[in-house]
PDB file of C-alpha atoms in Angstrom:
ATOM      1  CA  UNK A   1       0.000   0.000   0.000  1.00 59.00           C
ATOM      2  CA  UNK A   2       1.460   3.676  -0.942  1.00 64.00           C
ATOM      3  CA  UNK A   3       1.279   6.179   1.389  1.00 64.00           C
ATOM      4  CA  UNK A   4      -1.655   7.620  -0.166  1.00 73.00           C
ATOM      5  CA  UNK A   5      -3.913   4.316   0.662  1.00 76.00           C
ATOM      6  CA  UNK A   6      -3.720   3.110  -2.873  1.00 78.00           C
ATOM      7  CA  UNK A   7      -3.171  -0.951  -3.205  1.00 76.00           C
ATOM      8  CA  UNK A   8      -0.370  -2.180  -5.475  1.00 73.00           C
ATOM      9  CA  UNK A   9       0.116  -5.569  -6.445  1.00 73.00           C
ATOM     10  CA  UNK A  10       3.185  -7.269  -7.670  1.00 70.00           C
ATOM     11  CA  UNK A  11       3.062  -8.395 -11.315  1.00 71.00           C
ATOM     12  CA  UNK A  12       4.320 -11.724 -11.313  1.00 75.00           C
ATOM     13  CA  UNK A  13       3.415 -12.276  -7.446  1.00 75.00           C
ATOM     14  CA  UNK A  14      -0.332 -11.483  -7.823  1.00 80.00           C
ATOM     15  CA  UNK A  15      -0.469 -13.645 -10.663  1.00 80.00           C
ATOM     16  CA  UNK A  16       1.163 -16.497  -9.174  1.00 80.00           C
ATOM     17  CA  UNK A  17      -1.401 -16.212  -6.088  1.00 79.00           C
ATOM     18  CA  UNK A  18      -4.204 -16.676  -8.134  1.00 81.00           C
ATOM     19  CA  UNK A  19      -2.811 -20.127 -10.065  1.00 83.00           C
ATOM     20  CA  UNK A  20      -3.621 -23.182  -8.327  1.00 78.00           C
ATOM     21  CA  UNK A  21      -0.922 -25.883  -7.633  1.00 79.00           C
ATOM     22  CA  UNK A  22      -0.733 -29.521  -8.300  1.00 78.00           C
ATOM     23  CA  UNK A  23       1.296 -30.399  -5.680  1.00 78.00           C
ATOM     24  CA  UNK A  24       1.586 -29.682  -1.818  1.00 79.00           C
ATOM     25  CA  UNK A  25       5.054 -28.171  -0.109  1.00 80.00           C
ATOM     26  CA  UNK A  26       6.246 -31.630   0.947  1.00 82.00           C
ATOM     27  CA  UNK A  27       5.906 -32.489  -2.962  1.00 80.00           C
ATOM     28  CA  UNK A  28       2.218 -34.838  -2.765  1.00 80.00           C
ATOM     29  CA  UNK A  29      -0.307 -34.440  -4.777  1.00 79.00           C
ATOM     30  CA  UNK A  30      -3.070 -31.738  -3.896  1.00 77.00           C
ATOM     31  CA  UNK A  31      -6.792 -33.974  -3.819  1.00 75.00           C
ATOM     32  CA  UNK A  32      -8.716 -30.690  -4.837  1.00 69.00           C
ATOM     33  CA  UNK A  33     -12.390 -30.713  -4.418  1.00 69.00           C
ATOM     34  CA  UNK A  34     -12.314 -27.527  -7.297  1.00 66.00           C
ATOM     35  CA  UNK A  35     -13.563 -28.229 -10.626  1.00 70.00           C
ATOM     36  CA  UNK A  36     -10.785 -26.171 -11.708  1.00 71.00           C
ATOM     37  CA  UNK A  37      -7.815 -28.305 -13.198  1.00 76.00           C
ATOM     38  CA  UNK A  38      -4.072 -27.190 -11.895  1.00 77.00           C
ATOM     39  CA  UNK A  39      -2.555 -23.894 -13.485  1.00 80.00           C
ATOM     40  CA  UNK A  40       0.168 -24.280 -16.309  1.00 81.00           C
ATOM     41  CA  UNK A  41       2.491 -21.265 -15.924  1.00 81.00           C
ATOM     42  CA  UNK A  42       4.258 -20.763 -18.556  1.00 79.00           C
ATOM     43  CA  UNK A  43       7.875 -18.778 -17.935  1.00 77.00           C
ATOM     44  CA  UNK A  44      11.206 -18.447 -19.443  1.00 76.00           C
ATOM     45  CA  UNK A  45      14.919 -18.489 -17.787  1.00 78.00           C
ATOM     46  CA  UNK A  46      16.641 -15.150 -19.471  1.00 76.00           C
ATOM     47  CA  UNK A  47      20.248 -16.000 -19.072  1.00 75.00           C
ATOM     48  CA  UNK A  48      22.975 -13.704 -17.999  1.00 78.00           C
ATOM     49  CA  UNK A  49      26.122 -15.650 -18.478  1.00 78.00           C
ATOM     50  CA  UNK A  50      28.675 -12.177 -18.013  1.00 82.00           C
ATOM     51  CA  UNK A  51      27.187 -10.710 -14.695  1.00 90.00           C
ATOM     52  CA  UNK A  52      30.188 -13.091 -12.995  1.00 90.00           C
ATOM     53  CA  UNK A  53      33.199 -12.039 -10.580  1.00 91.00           C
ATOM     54  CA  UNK A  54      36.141 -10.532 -12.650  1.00 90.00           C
ATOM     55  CA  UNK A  55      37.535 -13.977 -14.136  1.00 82.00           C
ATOM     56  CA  UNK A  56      35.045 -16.232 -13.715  1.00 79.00           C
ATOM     57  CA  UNK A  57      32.797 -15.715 -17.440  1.00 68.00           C
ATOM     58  CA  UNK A  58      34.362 -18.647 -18.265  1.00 60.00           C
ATOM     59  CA  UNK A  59      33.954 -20.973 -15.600  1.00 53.00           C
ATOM     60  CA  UNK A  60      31.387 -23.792 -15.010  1.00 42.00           C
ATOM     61  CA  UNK A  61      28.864 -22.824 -12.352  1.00 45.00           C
ATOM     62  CA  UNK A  62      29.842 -26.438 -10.842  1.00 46.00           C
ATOM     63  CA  UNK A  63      33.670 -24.919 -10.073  1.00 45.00           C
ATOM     64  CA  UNK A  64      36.052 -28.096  -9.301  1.00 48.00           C
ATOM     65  CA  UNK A  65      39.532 -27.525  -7.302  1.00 47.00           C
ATOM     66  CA  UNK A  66      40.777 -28.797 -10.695  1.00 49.00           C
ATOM     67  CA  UNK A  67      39.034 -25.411 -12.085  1.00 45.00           C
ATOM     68  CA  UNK A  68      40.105 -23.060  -9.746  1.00 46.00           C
ATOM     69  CA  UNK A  69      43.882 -23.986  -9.594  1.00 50.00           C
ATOM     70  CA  UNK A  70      44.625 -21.573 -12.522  1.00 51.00           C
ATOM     71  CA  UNK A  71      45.641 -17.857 -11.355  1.00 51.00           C
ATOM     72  CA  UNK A  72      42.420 -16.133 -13.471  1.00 55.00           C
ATOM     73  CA  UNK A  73      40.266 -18.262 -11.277  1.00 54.00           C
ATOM     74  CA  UNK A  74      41.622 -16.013  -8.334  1.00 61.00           C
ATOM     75  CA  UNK A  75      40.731 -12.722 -10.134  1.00 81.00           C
ATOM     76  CA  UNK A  76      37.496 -12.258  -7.653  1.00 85.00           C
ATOM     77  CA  UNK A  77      39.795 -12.058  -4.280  1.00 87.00           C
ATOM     78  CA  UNK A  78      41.968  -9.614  -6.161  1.00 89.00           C
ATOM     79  CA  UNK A  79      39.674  -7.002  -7.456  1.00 92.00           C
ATOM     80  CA  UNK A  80      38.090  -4.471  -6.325  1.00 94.00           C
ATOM     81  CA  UNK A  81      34.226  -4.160  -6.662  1.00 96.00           C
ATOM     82  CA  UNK A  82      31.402  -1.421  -6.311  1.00 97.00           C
ATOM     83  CA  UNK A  83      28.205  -3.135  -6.521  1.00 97.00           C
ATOM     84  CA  UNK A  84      24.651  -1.634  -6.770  1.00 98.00           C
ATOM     85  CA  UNK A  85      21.823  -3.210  -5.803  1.00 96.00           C
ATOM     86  CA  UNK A  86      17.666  -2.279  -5.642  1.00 94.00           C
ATOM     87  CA  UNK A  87      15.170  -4.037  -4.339  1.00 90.00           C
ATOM     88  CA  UNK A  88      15.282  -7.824  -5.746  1.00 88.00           C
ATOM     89  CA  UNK A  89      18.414  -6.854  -7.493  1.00 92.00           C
ATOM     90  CA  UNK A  90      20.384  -7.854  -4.143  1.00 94.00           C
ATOM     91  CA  UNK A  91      19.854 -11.675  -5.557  1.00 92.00           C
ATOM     92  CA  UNK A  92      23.030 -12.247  -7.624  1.00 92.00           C
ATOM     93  CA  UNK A  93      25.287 -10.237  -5.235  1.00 95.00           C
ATOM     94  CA  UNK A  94      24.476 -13.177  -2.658  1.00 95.00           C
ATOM     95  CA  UNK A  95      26.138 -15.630  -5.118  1.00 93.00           C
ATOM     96  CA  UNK A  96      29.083 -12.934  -5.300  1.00 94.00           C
ATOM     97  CA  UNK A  97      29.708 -12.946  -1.686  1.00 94.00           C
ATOM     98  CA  UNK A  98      28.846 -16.752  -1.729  1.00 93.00           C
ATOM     99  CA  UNK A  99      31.548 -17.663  -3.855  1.00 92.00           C
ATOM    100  CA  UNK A 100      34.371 -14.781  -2.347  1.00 92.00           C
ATOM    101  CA  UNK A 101      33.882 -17.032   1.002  1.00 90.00           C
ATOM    102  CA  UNK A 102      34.535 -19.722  -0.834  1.00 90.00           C
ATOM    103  CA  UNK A 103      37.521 -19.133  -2.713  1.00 88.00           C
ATOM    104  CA  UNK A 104      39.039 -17.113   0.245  1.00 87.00           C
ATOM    105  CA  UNK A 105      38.560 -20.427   2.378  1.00 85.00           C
ATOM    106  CA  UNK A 106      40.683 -22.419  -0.411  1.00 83.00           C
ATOM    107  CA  UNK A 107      42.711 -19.208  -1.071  1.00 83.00           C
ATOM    108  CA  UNK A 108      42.938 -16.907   1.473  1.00 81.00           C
ATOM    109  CA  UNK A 109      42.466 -13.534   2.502  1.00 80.00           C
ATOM    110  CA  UNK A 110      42.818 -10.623  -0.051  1.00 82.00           C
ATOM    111  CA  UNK A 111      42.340  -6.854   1.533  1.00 85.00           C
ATOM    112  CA  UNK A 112      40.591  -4.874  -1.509  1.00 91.00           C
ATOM    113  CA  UNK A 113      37.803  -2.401  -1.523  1.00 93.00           C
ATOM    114  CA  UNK A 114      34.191  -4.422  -2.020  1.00 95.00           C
ATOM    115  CA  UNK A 115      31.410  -1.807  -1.753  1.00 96.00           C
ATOM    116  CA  UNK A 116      27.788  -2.473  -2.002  1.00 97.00           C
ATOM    117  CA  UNK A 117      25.364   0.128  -2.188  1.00 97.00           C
ATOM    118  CA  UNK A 118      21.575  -1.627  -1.375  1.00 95.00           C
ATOM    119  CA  UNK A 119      18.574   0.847  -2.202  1.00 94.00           C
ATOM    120  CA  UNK A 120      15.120  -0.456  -1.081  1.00 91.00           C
ATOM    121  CA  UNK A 121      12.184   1.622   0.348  1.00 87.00           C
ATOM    122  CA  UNK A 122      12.427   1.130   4.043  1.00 87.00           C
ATOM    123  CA  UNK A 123      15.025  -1.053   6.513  1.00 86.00           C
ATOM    124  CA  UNK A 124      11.948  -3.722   6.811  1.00 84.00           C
ATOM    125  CA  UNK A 125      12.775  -4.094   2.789  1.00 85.00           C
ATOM    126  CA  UNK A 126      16.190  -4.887   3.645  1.00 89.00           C
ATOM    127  CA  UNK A 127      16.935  -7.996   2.336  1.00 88.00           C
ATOM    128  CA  UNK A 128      19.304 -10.293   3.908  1.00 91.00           C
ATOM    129  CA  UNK A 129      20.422  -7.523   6.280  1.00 89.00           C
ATOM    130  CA  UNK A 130      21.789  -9.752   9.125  1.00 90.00           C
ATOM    131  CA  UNK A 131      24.067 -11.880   6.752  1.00 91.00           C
ATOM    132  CA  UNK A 132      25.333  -8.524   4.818  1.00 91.00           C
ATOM    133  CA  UNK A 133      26.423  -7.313   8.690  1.00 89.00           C
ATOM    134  CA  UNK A 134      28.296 -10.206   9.030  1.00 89.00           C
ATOM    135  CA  UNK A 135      30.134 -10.101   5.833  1.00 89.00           C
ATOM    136  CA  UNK A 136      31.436  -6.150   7.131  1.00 88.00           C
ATOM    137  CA  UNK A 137      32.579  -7.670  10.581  1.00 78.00           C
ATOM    138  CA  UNK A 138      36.146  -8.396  11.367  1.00 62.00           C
ATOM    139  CA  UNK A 139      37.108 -11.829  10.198  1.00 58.00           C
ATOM    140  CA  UNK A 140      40.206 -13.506  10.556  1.00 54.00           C
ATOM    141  CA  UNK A 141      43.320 -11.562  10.158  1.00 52.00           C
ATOM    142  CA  UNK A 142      40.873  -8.429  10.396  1.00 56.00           C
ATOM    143  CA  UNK A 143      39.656  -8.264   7.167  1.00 73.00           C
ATOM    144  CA  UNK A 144      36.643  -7.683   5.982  1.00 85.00           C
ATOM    145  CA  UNK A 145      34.839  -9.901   3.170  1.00 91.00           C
ATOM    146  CA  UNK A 146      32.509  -6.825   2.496  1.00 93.00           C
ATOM    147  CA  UNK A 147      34.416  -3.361   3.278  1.00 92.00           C
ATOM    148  CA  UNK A 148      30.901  -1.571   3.651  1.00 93.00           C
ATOM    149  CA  UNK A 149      27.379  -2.026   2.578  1.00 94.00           C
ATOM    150  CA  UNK A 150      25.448   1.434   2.450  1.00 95.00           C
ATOM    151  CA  UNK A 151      21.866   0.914   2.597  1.00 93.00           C
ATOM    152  CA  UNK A 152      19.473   3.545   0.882  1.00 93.00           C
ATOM    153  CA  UNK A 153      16.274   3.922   1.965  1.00 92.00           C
ATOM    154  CA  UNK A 154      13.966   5.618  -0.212  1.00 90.00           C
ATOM    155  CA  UNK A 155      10.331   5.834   2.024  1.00 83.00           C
ATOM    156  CA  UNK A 156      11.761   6.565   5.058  1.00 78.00           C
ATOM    157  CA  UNK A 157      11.691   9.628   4.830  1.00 72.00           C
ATOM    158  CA  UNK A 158       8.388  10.600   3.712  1.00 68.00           C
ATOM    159  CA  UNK A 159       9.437  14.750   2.761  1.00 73.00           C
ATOM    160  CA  UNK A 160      12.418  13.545   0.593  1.00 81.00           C
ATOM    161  CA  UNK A 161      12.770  10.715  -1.680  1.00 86.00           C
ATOM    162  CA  UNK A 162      16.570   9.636  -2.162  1.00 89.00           C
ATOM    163  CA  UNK A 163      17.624   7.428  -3.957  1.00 93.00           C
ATOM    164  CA  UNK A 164      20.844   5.426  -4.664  1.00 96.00           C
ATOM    165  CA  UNK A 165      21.833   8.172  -7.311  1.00 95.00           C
ATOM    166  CA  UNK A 166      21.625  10.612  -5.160  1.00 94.00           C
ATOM    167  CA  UNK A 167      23.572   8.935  -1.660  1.00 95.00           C
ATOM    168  CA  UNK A 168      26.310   8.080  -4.335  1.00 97.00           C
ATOM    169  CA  UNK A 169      27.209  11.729  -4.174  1.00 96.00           C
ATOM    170  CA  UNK A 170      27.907  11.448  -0.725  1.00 96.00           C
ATOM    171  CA  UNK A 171      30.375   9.583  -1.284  1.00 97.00           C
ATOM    172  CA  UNK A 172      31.769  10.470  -4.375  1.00 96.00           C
ATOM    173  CA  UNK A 173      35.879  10.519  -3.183  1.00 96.00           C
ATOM    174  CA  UNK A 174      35.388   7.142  -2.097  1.00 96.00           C
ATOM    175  CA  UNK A 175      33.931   6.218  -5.706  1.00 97.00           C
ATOM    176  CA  UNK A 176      35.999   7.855  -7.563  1.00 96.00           C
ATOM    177  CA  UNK A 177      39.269   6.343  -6.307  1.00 96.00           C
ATOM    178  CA  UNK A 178      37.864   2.579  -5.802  1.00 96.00           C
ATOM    179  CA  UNK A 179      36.801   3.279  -9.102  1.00 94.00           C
ATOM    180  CA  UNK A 180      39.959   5.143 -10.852  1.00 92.00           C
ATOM    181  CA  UNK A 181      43.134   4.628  -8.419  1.00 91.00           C
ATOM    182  CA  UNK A 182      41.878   1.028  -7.817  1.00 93.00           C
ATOM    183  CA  UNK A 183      40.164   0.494 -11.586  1.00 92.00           C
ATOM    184  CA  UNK A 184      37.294  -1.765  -9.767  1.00 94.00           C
ATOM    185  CA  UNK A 185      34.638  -4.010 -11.325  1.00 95.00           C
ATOM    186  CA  UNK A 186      31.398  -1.989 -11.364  1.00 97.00           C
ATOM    187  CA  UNK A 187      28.437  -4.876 -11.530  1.00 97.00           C
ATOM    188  CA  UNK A 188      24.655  -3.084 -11.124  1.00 97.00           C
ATOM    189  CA  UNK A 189      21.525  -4.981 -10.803  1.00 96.00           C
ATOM    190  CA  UNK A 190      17.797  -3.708 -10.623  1.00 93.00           C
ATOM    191  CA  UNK A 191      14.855  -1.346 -12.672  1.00 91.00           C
ATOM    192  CA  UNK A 192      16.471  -0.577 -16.086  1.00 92.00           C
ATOM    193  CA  UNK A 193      15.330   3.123 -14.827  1.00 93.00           C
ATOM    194  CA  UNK A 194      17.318   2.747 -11.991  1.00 93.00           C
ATOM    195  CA  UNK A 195      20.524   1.439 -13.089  1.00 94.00           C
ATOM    196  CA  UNK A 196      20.574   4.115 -16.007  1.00 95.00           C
ATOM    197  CA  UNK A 197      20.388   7.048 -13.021  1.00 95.00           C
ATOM    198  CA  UNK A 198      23.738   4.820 -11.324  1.00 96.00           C
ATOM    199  CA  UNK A 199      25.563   4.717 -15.161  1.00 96.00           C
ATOM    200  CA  UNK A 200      24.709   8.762 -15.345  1.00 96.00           C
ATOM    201  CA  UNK A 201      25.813   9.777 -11.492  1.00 97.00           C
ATOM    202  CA  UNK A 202      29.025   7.490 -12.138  1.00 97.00           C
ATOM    203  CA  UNK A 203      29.811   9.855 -15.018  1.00 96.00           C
ATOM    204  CA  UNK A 204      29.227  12.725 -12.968  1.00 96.00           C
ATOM    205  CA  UNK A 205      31.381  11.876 -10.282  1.00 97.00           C
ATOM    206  CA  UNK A 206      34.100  11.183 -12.764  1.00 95.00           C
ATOM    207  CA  UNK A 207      33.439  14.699 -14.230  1.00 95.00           C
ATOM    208  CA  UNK A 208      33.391  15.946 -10.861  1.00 94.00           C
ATOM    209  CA  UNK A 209      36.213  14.110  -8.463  1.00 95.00           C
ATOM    210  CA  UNK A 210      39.098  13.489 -12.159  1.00 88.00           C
ATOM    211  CA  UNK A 211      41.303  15.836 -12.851  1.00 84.00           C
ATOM    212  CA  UNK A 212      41.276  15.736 -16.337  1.00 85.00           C
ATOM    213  CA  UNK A 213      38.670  18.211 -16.831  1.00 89.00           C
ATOM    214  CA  UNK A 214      36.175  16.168 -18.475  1.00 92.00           C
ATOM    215  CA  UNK A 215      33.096  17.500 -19.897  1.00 94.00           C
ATOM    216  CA  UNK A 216      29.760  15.206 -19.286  1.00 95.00           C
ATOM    217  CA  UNK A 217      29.838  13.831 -22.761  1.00 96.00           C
ATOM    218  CA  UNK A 218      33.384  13.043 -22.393  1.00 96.00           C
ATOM    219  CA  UNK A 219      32.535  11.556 -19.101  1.00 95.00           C
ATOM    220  CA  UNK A 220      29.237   9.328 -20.383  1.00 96.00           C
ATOM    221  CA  UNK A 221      31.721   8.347 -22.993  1.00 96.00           C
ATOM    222  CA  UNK A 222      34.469   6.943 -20.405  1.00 95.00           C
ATOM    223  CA  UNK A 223      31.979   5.380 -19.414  1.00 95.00           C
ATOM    224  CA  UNK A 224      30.274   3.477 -22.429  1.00 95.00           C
ATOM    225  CA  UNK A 225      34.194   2.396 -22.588  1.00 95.00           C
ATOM    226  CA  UNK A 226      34.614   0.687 -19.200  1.00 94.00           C
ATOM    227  CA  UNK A 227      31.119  -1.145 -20.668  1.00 93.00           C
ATOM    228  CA  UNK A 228      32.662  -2.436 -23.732  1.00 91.00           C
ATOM    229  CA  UNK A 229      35.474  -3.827 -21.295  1.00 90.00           C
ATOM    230  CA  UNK A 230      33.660  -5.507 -19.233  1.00 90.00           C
ATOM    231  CA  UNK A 231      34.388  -3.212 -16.276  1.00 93.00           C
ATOM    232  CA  UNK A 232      30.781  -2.395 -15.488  1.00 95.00           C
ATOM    233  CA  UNK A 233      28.323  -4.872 -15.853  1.00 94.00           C
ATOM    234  CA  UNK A 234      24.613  -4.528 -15.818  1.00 94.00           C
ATOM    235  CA  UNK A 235      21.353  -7.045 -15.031  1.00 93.00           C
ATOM    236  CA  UNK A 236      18.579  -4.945 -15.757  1.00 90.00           C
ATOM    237  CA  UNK A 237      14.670  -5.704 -15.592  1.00 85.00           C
ATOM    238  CA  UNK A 238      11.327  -3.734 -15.651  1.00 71.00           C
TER     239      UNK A 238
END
């Protein structure tokens, strides 16, 4: 519900509701007194095979030590990363985290700027808040798996709307140089709207924080370049 009383349902959550299923939770089948016969759903899996850590586009999702004893298959603990996330887009960016554990179990520790920026309307929308806290803890030899996650609220306050855009210029020195002095991975998932307001405050802050004097254009067009290799990678939806 908005704040002005109006009801909004979720697209493909409202229509799932209304289908009815064939089988139970525990998997048996559902003895339905409805004349109705199940729901078919019908769906598609849209693929993105390059939203991977730095290295991995080429790897198997079922990674073998055999795999991961070349140096490329390392690439993840080495690089830095500034990762935007809204709403659902949070989703893949558990499998990124998910896999750094893994490889720094077999690997190591690696101290390198990992920055995730998570915009959602209000702390209850927070998804998997608790684990994200314990990825910025100390850990070991006092690293930290995550260096920061920087929530964005965008309801909370009900005057001002902010969004991720606009927090990014808050921290803009801190972008700039994980993104220039450390030449970081930039991965973005969430509303194609969204995501296109990140790619156009990214080139801003270059503009802004380089010292290169950079017009905007010039700037957007830096930025089209890190695209085309594979620097900054996008899943966008809606």
């Amino acid at each position: 519900m908005t704040p002005r009383g109006v009801v909004r349902k979720g697209i493909c959550s409202n229509y799932l509701q209304q289908t009815l299923p064939k089988l139970s939770p525990d998997g048996k089948l559902i003895q339905s007194t409805f004349p109705r016969k199940p729901s078919q759903v019908r769906l598609f899996i849209s693929p993105n095979p390059h939203f991977r850590l730095p290295g991995q586009d080429s790897l198997s999702i079922n990674m073998t030590r055999e795999m991961l004893s070349g140096g490329d298959a390392y690439l993840p603990l080495n690089s830095s990363l500034l990762m935007f996330a809204v709403g659902s887009g949070i989703a893949p960016f558990r499998a990124f985290w998910e896999e750094l554990e893994f490889l720094e179990r077999s690997q190591g520790n690696v101290q390198v700027e990992r920055v995730l920026f998570m915009g959602c309307r209000s702390s209850s929308d927070f998804l998997y808040a608790k684990e994200l806290q314990s990825l910025t803890s100390q850990r070991g030899r006092g690293n930290k798996l995550l260096t920061a996650v920087i929530p964005v609220y965008s309801r909370e306050n009900v005057v001002v709307k902010r969004y991720i855009q606009d927090v990014m210029l808050d921290y803009e020195d801190m972008i700039y140089s994980i993104l220039n002095d450390d030449n970081a991975f930039v991965y973005m998932c969430g509303s194609t709207r969204s995501c296109q307001g990140i790619e156009s405050t990214l080139a801003s802050i270059l503009q802004s924080c380089g010292e290169d004097d950079l017009t905007f254009i010039q700037a957007t067009n830096r930025i089209k370049e890190y695209k085309e290799f594979g620097r900054i990678k996008q899943d966008m939806f809606g």
